[in-house]
Tab-separated table of C-alpha atoms and ligand atoms in Angstrom:
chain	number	residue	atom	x	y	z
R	114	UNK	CA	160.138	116.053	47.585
R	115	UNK	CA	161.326	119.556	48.618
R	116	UNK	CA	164.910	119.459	49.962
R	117	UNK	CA	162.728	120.655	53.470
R	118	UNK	CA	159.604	118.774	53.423
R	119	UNK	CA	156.670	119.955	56.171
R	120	UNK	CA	156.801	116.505	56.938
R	121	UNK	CA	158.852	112.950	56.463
R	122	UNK	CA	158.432	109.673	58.020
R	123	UNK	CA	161.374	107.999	56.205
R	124	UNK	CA	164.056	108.935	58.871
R	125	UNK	CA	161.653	107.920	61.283
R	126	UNK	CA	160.722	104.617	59.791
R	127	UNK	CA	164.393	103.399	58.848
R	128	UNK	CA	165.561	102.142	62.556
R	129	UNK	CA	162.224	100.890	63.075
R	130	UNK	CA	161.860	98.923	59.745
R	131	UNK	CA	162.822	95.313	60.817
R	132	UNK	CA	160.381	95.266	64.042
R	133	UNK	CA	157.809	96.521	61.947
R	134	UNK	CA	158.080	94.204	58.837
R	135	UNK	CA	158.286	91.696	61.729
R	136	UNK	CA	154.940	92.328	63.503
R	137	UNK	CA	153.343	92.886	59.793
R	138	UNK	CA	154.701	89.422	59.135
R	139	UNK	CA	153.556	87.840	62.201
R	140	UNK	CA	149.844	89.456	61.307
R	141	UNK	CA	149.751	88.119	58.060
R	142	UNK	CA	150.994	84.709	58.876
R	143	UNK	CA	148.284	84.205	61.626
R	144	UNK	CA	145.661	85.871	59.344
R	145	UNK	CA	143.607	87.358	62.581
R	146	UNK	CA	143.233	90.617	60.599
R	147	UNK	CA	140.641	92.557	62.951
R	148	UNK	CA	139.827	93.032	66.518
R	149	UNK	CA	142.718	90.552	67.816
R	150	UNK	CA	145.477	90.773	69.914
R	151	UNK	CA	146.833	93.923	68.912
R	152	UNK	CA	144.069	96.250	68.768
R	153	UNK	CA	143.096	94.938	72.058
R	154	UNK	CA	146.710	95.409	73.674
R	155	UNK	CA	147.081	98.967	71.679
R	156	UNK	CA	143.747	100.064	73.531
R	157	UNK	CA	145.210	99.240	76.604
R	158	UNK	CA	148.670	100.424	75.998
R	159	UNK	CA	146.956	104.490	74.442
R	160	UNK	CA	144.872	104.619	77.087
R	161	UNK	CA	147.173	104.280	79.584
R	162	UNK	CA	149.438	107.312	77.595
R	163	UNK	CA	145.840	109.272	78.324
R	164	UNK	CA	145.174	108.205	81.975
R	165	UNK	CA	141.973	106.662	80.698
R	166	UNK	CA	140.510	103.526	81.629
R	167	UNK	CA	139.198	102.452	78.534
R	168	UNK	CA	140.225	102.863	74.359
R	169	UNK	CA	138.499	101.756	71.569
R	170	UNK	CA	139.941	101.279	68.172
R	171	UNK	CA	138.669	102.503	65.066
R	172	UNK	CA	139.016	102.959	61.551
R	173	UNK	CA	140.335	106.733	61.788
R	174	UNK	CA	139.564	109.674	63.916
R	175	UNK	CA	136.336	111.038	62.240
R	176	UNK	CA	134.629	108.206	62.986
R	177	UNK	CA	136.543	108.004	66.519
R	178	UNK	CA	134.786	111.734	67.160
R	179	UNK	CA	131.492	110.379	65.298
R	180	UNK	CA	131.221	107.807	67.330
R	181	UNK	CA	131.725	108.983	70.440
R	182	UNK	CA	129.159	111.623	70.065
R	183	UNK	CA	126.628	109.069	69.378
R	184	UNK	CA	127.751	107.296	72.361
R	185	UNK	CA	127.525	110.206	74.226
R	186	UNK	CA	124.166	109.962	73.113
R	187	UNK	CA	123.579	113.226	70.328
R	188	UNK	CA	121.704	112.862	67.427
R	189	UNK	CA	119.038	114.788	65.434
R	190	UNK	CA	117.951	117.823	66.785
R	191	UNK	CA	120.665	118.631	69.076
R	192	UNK	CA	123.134	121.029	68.995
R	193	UNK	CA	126.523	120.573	69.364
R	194	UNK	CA	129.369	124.048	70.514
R	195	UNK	CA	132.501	123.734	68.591
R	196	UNK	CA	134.948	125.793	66.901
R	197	UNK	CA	134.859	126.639	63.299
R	198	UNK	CA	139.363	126.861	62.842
R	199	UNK	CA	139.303	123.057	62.825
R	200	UNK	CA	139.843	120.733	59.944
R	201	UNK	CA	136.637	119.743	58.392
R	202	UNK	CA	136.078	116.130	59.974
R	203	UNK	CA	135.459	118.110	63.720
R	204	UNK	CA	132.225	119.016	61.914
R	205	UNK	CA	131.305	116.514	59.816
R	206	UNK	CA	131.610	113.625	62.799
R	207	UNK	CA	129.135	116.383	64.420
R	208	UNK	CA	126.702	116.564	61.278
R	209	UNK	CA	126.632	112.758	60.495
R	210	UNK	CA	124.880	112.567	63.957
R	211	UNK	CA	122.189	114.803	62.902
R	212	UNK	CA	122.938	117.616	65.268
R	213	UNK	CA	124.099	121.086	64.462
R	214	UNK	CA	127.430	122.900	64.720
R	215	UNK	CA	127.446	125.883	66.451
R	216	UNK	CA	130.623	127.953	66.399
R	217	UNK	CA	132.311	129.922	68.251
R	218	UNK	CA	135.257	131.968	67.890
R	219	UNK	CA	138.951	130.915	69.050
R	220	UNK	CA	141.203	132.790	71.325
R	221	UNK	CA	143.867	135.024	69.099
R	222	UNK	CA	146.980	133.542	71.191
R	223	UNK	CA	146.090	130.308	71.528
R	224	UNK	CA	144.218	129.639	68.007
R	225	UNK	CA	141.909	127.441	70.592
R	226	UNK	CA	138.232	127.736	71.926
R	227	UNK	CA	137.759	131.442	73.095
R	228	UNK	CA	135.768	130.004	76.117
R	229	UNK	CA	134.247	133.371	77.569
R	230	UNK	CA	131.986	132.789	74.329
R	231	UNK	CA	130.367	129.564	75.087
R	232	UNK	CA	127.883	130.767	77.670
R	233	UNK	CA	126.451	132.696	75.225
R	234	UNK	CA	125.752	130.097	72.640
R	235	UNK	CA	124.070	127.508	75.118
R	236	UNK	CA	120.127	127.186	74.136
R	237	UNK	CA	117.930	124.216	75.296
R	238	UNK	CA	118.981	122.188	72.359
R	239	UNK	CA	122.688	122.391	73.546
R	240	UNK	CA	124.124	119.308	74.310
R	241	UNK	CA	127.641	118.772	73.911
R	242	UNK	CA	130.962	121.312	73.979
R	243	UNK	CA	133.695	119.472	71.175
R	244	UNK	CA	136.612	121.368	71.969
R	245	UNK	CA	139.222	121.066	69.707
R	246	UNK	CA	143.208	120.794	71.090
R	247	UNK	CA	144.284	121.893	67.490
R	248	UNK	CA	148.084	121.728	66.527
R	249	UNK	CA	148.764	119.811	69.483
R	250	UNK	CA	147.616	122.860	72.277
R	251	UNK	CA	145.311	121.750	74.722
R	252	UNK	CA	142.151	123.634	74.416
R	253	UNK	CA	141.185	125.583	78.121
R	254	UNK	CA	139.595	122.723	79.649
R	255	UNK	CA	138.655	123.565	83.287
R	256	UNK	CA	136.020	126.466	82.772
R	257	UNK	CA	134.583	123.822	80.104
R	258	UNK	CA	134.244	121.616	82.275
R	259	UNK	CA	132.388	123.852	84.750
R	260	UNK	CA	130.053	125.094	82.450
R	261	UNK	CA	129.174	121.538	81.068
R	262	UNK	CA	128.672	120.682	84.757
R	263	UNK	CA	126.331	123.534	85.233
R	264	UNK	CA	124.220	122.943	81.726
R	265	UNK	CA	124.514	118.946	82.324
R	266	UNK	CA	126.683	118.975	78.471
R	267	UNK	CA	128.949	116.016	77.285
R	268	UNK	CA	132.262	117.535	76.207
R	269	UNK	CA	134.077	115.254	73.622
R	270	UNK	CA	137.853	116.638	73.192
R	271	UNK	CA	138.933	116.143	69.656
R	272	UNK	CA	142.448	115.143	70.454
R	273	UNK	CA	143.274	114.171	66.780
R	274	UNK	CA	146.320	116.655	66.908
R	275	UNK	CA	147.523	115.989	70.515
R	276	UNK	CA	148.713	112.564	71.085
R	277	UNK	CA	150.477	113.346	74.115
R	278	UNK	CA	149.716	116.403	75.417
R	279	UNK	CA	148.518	117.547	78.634
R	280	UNK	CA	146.263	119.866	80.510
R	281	UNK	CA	147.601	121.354	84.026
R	282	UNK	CA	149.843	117.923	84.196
R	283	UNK	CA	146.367	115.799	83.316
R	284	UNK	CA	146.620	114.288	79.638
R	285	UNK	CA	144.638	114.682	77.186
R	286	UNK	CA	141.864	111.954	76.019
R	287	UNK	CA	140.654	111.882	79.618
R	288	UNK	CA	139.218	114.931	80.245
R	289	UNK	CA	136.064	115.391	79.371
R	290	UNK	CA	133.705	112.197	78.718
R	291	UNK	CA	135.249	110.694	75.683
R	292	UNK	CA	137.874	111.851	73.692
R	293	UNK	CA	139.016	110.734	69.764
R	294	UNK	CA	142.707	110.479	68.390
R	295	UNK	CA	143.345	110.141	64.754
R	296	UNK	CA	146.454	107.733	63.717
R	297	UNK	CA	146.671	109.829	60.741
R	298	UNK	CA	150.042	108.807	58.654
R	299	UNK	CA	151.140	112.073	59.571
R	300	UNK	CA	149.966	112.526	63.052
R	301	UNK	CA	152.276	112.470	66.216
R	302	UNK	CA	151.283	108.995	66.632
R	303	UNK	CA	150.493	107.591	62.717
R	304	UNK	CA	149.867	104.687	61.298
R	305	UNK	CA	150.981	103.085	57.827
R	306	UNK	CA	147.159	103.668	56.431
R	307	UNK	CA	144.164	104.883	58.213
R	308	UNK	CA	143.309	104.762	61.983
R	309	UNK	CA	141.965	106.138	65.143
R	310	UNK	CA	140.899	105.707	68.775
R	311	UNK	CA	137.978	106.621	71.966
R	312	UNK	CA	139.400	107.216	74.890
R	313	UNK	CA	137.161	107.229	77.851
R	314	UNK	CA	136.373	106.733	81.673
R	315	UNK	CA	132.897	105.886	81.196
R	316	UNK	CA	132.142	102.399	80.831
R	317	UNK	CA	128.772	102.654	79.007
R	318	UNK	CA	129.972	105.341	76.327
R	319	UNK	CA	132.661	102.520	75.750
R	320	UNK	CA	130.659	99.869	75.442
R	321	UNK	CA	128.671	101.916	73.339
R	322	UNK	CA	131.361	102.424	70.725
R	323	UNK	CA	132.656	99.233	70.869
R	324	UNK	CA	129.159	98.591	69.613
R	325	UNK	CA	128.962	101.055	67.155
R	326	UNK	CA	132.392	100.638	65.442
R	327	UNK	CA	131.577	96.859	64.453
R	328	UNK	CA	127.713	97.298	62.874
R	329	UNK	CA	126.003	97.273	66.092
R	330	UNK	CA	126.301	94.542	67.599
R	331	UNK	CA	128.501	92.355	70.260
R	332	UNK	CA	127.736	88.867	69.324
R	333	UNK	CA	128.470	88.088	65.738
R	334	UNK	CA	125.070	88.373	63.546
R	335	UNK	CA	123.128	89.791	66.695
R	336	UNK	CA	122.726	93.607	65.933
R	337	UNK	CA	121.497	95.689	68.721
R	338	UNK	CA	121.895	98.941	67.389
R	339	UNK	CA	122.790	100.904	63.815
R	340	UNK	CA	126.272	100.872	63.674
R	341	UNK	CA	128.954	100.884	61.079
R	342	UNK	CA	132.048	99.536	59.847
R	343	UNK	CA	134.236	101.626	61.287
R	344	UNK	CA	137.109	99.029	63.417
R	345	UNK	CA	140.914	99.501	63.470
R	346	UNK	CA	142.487	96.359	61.757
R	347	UNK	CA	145.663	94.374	63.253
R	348	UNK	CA	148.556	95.306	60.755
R	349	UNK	CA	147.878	99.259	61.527
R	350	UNK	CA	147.568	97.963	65.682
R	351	UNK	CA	150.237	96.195	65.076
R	352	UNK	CA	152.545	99.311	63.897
R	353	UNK	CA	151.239	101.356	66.252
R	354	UNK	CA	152.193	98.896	68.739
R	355	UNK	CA	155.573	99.343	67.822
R	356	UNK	CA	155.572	103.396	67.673
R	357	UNK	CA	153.958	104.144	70.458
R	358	UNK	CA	156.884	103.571	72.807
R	359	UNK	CA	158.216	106.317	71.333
R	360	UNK	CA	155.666	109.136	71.428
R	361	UNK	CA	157.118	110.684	74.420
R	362	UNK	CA	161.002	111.426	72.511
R	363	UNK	CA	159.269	112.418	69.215
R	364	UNK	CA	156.868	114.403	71.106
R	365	UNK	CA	159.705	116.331	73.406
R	366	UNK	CA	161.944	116.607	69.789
R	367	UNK	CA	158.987	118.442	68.363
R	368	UNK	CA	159.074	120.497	71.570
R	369	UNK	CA	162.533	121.531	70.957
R	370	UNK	CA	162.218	122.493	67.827
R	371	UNK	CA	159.365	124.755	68.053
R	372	UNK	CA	161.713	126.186	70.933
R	373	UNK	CA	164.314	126.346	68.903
R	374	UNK	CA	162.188	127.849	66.101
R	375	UNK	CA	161.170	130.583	68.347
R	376	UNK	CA	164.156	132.009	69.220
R	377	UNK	CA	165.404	132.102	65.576
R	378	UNK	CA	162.282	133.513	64.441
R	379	UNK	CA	162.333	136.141	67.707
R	380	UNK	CA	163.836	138.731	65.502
R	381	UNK	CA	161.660	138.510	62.458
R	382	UNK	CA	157.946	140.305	62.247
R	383	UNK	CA	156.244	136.723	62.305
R	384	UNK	CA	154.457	135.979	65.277
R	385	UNK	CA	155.556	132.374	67.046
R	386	UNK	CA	153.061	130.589	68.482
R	387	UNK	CA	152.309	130.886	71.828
R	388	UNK	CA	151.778	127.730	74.483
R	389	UNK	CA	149.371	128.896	77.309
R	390	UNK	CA	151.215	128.184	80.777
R	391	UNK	CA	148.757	125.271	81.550
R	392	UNK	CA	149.771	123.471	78.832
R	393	UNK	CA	151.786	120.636	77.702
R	394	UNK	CA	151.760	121.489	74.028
R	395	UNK	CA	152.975	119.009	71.518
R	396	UNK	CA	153.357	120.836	68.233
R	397	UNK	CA	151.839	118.666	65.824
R	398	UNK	CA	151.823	121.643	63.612
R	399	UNK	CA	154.381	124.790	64.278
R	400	UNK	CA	151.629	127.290	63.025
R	401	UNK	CA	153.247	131.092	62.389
R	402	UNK	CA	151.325	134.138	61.711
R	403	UNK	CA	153.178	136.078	58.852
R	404	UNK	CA	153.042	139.706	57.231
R	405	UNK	CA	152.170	138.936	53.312
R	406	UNK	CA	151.663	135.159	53.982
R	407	UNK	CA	151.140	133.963	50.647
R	408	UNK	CA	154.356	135.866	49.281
R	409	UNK	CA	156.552	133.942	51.585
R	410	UNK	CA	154.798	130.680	51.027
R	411	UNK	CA	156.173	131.183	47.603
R	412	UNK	CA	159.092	132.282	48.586
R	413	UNK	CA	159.777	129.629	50.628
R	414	UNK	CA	158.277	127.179	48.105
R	415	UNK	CA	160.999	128.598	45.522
R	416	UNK	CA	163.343	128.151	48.237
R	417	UNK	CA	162.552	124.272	48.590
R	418	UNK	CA	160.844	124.880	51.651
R	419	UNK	CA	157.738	123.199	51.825
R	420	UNK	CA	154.611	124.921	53.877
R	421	UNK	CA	151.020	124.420	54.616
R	422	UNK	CA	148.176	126.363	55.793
R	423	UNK	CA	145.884	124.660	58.506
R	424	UNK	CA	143.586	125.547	57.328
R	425	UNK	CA	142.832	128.584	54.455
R	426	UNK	CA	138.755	128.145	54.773
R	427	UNK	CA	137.513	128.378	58.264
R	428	UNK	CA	134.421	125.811	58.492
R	429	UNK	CA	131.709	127.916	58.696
R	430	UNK	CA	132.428	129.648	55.497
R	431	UNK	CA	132.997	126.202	53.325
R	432	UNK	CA	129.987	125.313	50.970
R	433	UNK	CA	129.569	122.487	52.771
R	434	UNK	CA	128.652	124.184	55.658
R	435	UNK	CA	125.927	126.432	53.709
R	436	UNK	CA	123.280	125.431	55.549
R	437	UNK	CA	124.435	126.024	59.199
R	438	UNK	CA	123.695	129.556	58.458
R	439	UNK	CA	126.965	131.248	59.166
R	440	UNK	CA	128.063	134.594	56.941
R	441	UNK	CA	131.442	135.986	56.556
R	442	UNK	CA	131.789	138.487	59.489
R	443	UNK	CA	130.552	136.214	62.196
R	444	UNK	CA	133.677	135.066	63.883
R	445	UNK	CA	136.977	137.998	63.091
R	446	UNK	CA	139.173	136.041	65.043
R	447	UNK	CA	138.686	132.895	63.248
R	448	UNK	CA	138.635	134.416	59.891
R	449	UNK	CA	141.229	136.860	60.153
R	450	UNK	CA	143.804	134.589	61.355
R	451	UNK	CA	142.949	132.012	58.063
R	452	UNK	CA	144.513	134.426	55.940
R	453	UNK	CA	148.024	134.927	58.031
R	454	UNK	CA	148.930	131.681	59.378
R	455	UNK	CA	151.444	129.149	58.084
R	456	UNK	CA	152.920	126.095	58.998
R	457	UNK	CA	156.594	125.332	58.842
R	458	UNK	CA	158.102	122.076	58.724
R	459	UNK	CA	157.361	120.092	61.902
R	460	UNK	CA	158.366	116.623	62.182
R	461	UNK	CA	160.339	114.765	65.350
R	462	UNK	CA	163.416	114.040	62.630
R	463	UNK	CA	163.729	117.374	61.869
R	464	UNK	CA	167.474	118.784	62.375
R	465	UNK	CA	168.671	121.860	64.063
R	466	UNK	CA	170.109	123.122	60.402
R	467	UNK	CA	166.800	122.483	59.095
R	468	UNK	CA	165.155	124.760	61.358
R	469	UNK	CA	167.657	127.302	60.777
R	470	UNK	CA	167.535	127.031	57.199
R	471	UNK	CA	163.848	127.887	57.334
R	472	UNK	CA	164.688	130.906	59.584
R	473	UNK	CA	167.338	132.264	57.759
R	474	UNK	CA	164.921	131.956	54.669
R	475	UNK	CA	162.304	133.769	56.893
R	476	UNK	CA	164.316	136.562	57.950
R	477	UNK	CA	165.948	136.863	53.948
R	478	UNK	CA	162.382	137.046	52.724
R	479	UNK	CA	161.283	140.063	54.891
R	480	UNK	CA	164.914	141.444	54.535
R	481	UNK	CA	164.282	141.829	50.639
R	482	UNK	CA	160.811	142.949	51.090
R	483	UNK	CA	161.678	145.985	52.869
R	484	UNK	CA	164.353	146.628	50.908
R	485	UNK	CA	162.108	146.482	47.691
R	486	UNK	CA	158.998	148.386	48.965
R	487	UNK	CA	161.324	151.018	50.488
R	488	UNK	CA	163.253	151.609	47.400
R	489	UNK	CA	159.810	151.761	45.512
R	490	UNK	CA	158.239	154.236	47.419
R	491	UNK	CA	161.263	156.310	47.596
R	492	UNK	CA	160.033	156.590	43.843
R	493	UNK	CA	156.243	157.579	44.525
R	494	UNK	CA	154.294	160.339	45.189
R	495	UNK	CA	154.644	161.429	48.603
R	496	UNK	CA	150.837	160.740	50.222
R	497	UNK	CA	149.941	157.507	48.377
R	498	UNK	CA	150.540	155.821	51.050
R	499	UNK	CA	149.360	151.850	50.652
R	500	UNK	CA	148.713	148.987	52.951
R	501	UNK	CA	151.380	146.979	51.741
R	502	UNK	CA	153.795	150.049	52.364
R	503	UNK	CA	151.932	150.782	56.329
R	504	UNK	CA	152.783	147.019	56.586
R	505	UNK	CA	156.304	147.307	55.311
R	506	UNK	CA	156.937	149.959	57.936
R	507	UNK	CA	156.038	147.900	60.710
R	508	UNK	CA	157.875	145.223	59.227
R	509	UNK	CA	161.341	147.752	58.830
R	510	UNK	CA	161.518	148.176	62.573
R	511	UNK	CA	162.404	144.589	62.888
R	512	UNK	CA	165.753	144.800	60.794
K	157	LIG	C1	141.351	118.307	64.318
K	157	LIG	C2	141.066	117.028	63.589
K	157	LIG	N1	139.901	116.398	63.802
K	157	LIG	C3	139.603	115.252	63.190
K	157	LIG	C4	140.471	114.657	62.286
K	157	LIG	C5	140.049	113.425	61.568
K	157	LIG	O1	140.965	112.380	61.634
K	157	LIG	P1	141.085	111.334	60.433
K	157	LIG	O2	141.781	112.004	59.308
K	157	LIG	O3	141.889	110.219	61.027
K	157	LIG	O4	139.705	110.908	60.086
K	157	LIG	C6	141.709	115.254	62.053
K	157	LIG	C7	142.696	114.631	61.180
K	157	LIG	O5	143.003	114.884	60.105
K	157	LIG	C8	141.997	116.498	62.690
K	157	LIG	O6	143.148	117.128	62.446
């Protein structure tokens, strides 16, 4: 593991390891390994964290988003407004429906739905908005909410990345009909394997994926509907059980370090991200956008810094998205930023010489690039000028 990983769970995991072995112990030893007491108690208990009156617990959060479209009541035929800088599951819970994505682009602060662009893509096939609250920012929810209003839309919030945040003071997972949370090891809220939940405040759309997640059917051999094996099992209920008390703390320690990230990184030509005013954001990912990205990923990398990019491919331009019909050029915003953003290391047990480790490995990186490009063209021809030298210029003024 790199001395600075992008993410660990052992710190995490150490003061909670007796509780946890416990509850894992008291699972096994009753051998109720599905829908029991502790997925029932953990819907309660994640839906309360969302202000929603009902959760539903399933295997992980594509089939949380899969299934709440199709409770929501899309299918063949339909089409379904989303973004395209998403990880891959926000389309493929839309496509296993049968409905089509349709992208649009994001907002270049926010990395979220550019919502002036919705309008535009609405036909008389539309019928549901998925906005995405990606890296933990809460996508602009009230205009959404309008226009579904208007257009009579569903809006299902893929919440996977935002355990915990909140929308002008509302949380997430309760603002538009359903919602779907991923318990993702690695998630703000994770389990020990694979997991996820619905959130919602309409009875029928729950009862619907309560439905859905177990093959159909209420009653044991009585299937009313297609449905699919898709429930959250005890042990992971269980450990989430235990976590969950602690989402707030990890959530406002992720908060401080992307603060404290900013400030350190204030003087550098990367650009920090930016949390709109209405938001609670929760920093799942602390996404920067960096002059020669891939050079410093090395850099860092050789450095023992460890980085990711979320994500290199937008959607629409992945082969498995050939035959939605999108071509490179369609959405700038979406595709420019895929080639400048990187994620530094983001976890709640992250330490405050961590963080300033990465920065100071930042700041070294451009340091020495300026110094090297600047010496180099001091030895070329006057005129040639390149766009790694325009970029190094803009990058001097910072030093
Ligand atoms: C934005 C987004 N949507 C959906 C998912 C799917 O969640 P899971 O991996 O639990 O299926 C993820 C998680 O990786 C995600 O980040």
């Amino acid at each position: 593991m790199p001395a600075i990983p992008l993410v660990d769970l052992k710190k995490q995991y150490q003061p909670l390891k007796d509780e946890i072995l416990g509850r894992i112990g008291e699972v096994l030893d009753g051998m109720h390994l599905f829908l029991g007491e502790h997925v029932q108690a953990l819907e309660r208990e994640f839906a309360d964290v969302c202000g929603a009156q009902y959760g539903i617990g399933v295997s992980e959060g594509t089939t949380a988003l899969w299934l709440a479209l199709r409770a929501c009541g899309i299918g063949p035929g339909d089409e379904v407004i989303t973004v395209s800088h998403t990880f891959i599951a926000t389309i493929e819970a839309i496509a296993l429906t049968g409905a089509r994505p349709v992208f649009v682009d994001i907002d270049p602060v926010t990395y979220t739905m550019d919502i002036s662009q919705v309008e535009a893509c609405i036909t008389s096939r539309t019928r549901a908005i998925v906005p995405v609250h990606l890296y933990g920012q809460p996508a602009d929810m009230d205009p959404l909410i309008d226009l579904a209003h208007d257009y009579g839309l569903r809006i299902i919030e893929d919440a996977c990345q935002a355990h915990g945040a909140a929308y002008r003071g509302r949380p997430v997972g309760s603002l538009g009909d359903a919602a779907a949370f991923s318990f993702y090891y690695s998630k703000n809220l994770g389990a020990y394997g694979e997991g996820g939940m619905v959130t919602t405040n309409d009875e029928n759309i729950a009862r619907q994926v309560r439905m859905l997640r177990d093959h159909g059917s209420n009653r044991r051999y009585h299937h009313e509907i297609i449905g699919v094996n898709g429930r959250l099992d005890e042990i992971q209920a269980a450990i989430l059980r235990v976590k969950l008390p602690y989402l707030k703390a990890w959530n406002e320690a992720r908060r401080n370090h992307a603060a404290f990230y900013n400030q350190l990184l204030a003087d550098t030509p990367v650009t920090t991200p930016v949390a709109a005013p209405y938001v609670r954001h929760v920093y799942h990912l602390y996404v920067i956008r960096a002059p020669w990205r891939d050079e410093l990923q090395a850099y860092l990398r050789q450095h023992d810094i460890a980085t990711g990019i979320h994500y290199p491919i937008p959607c629409h331009l992945q082969r498995a998205c050939r035959d939605f019909g999108y071509r490179q050029g369609e959405l700038p915003v979406t595709e420019r930023i895929a080639g400048e953003i990187l994620s530094l290391p983001m976890f709640a047990d992250l330490t405050p010489g961590d963080i300033r480790a990465v920065a100071d490995a930042v700041r070294d990186f451009y340091r020495q690039r300026v110094t090297a490009v600047s010496d180099r063209s001091a030895t070329e021809d006057e005129g040639r000028t390149t766009d790694s030298l325009r970029l190094s210029s803009s990058v001097a003024h910072h030093f």
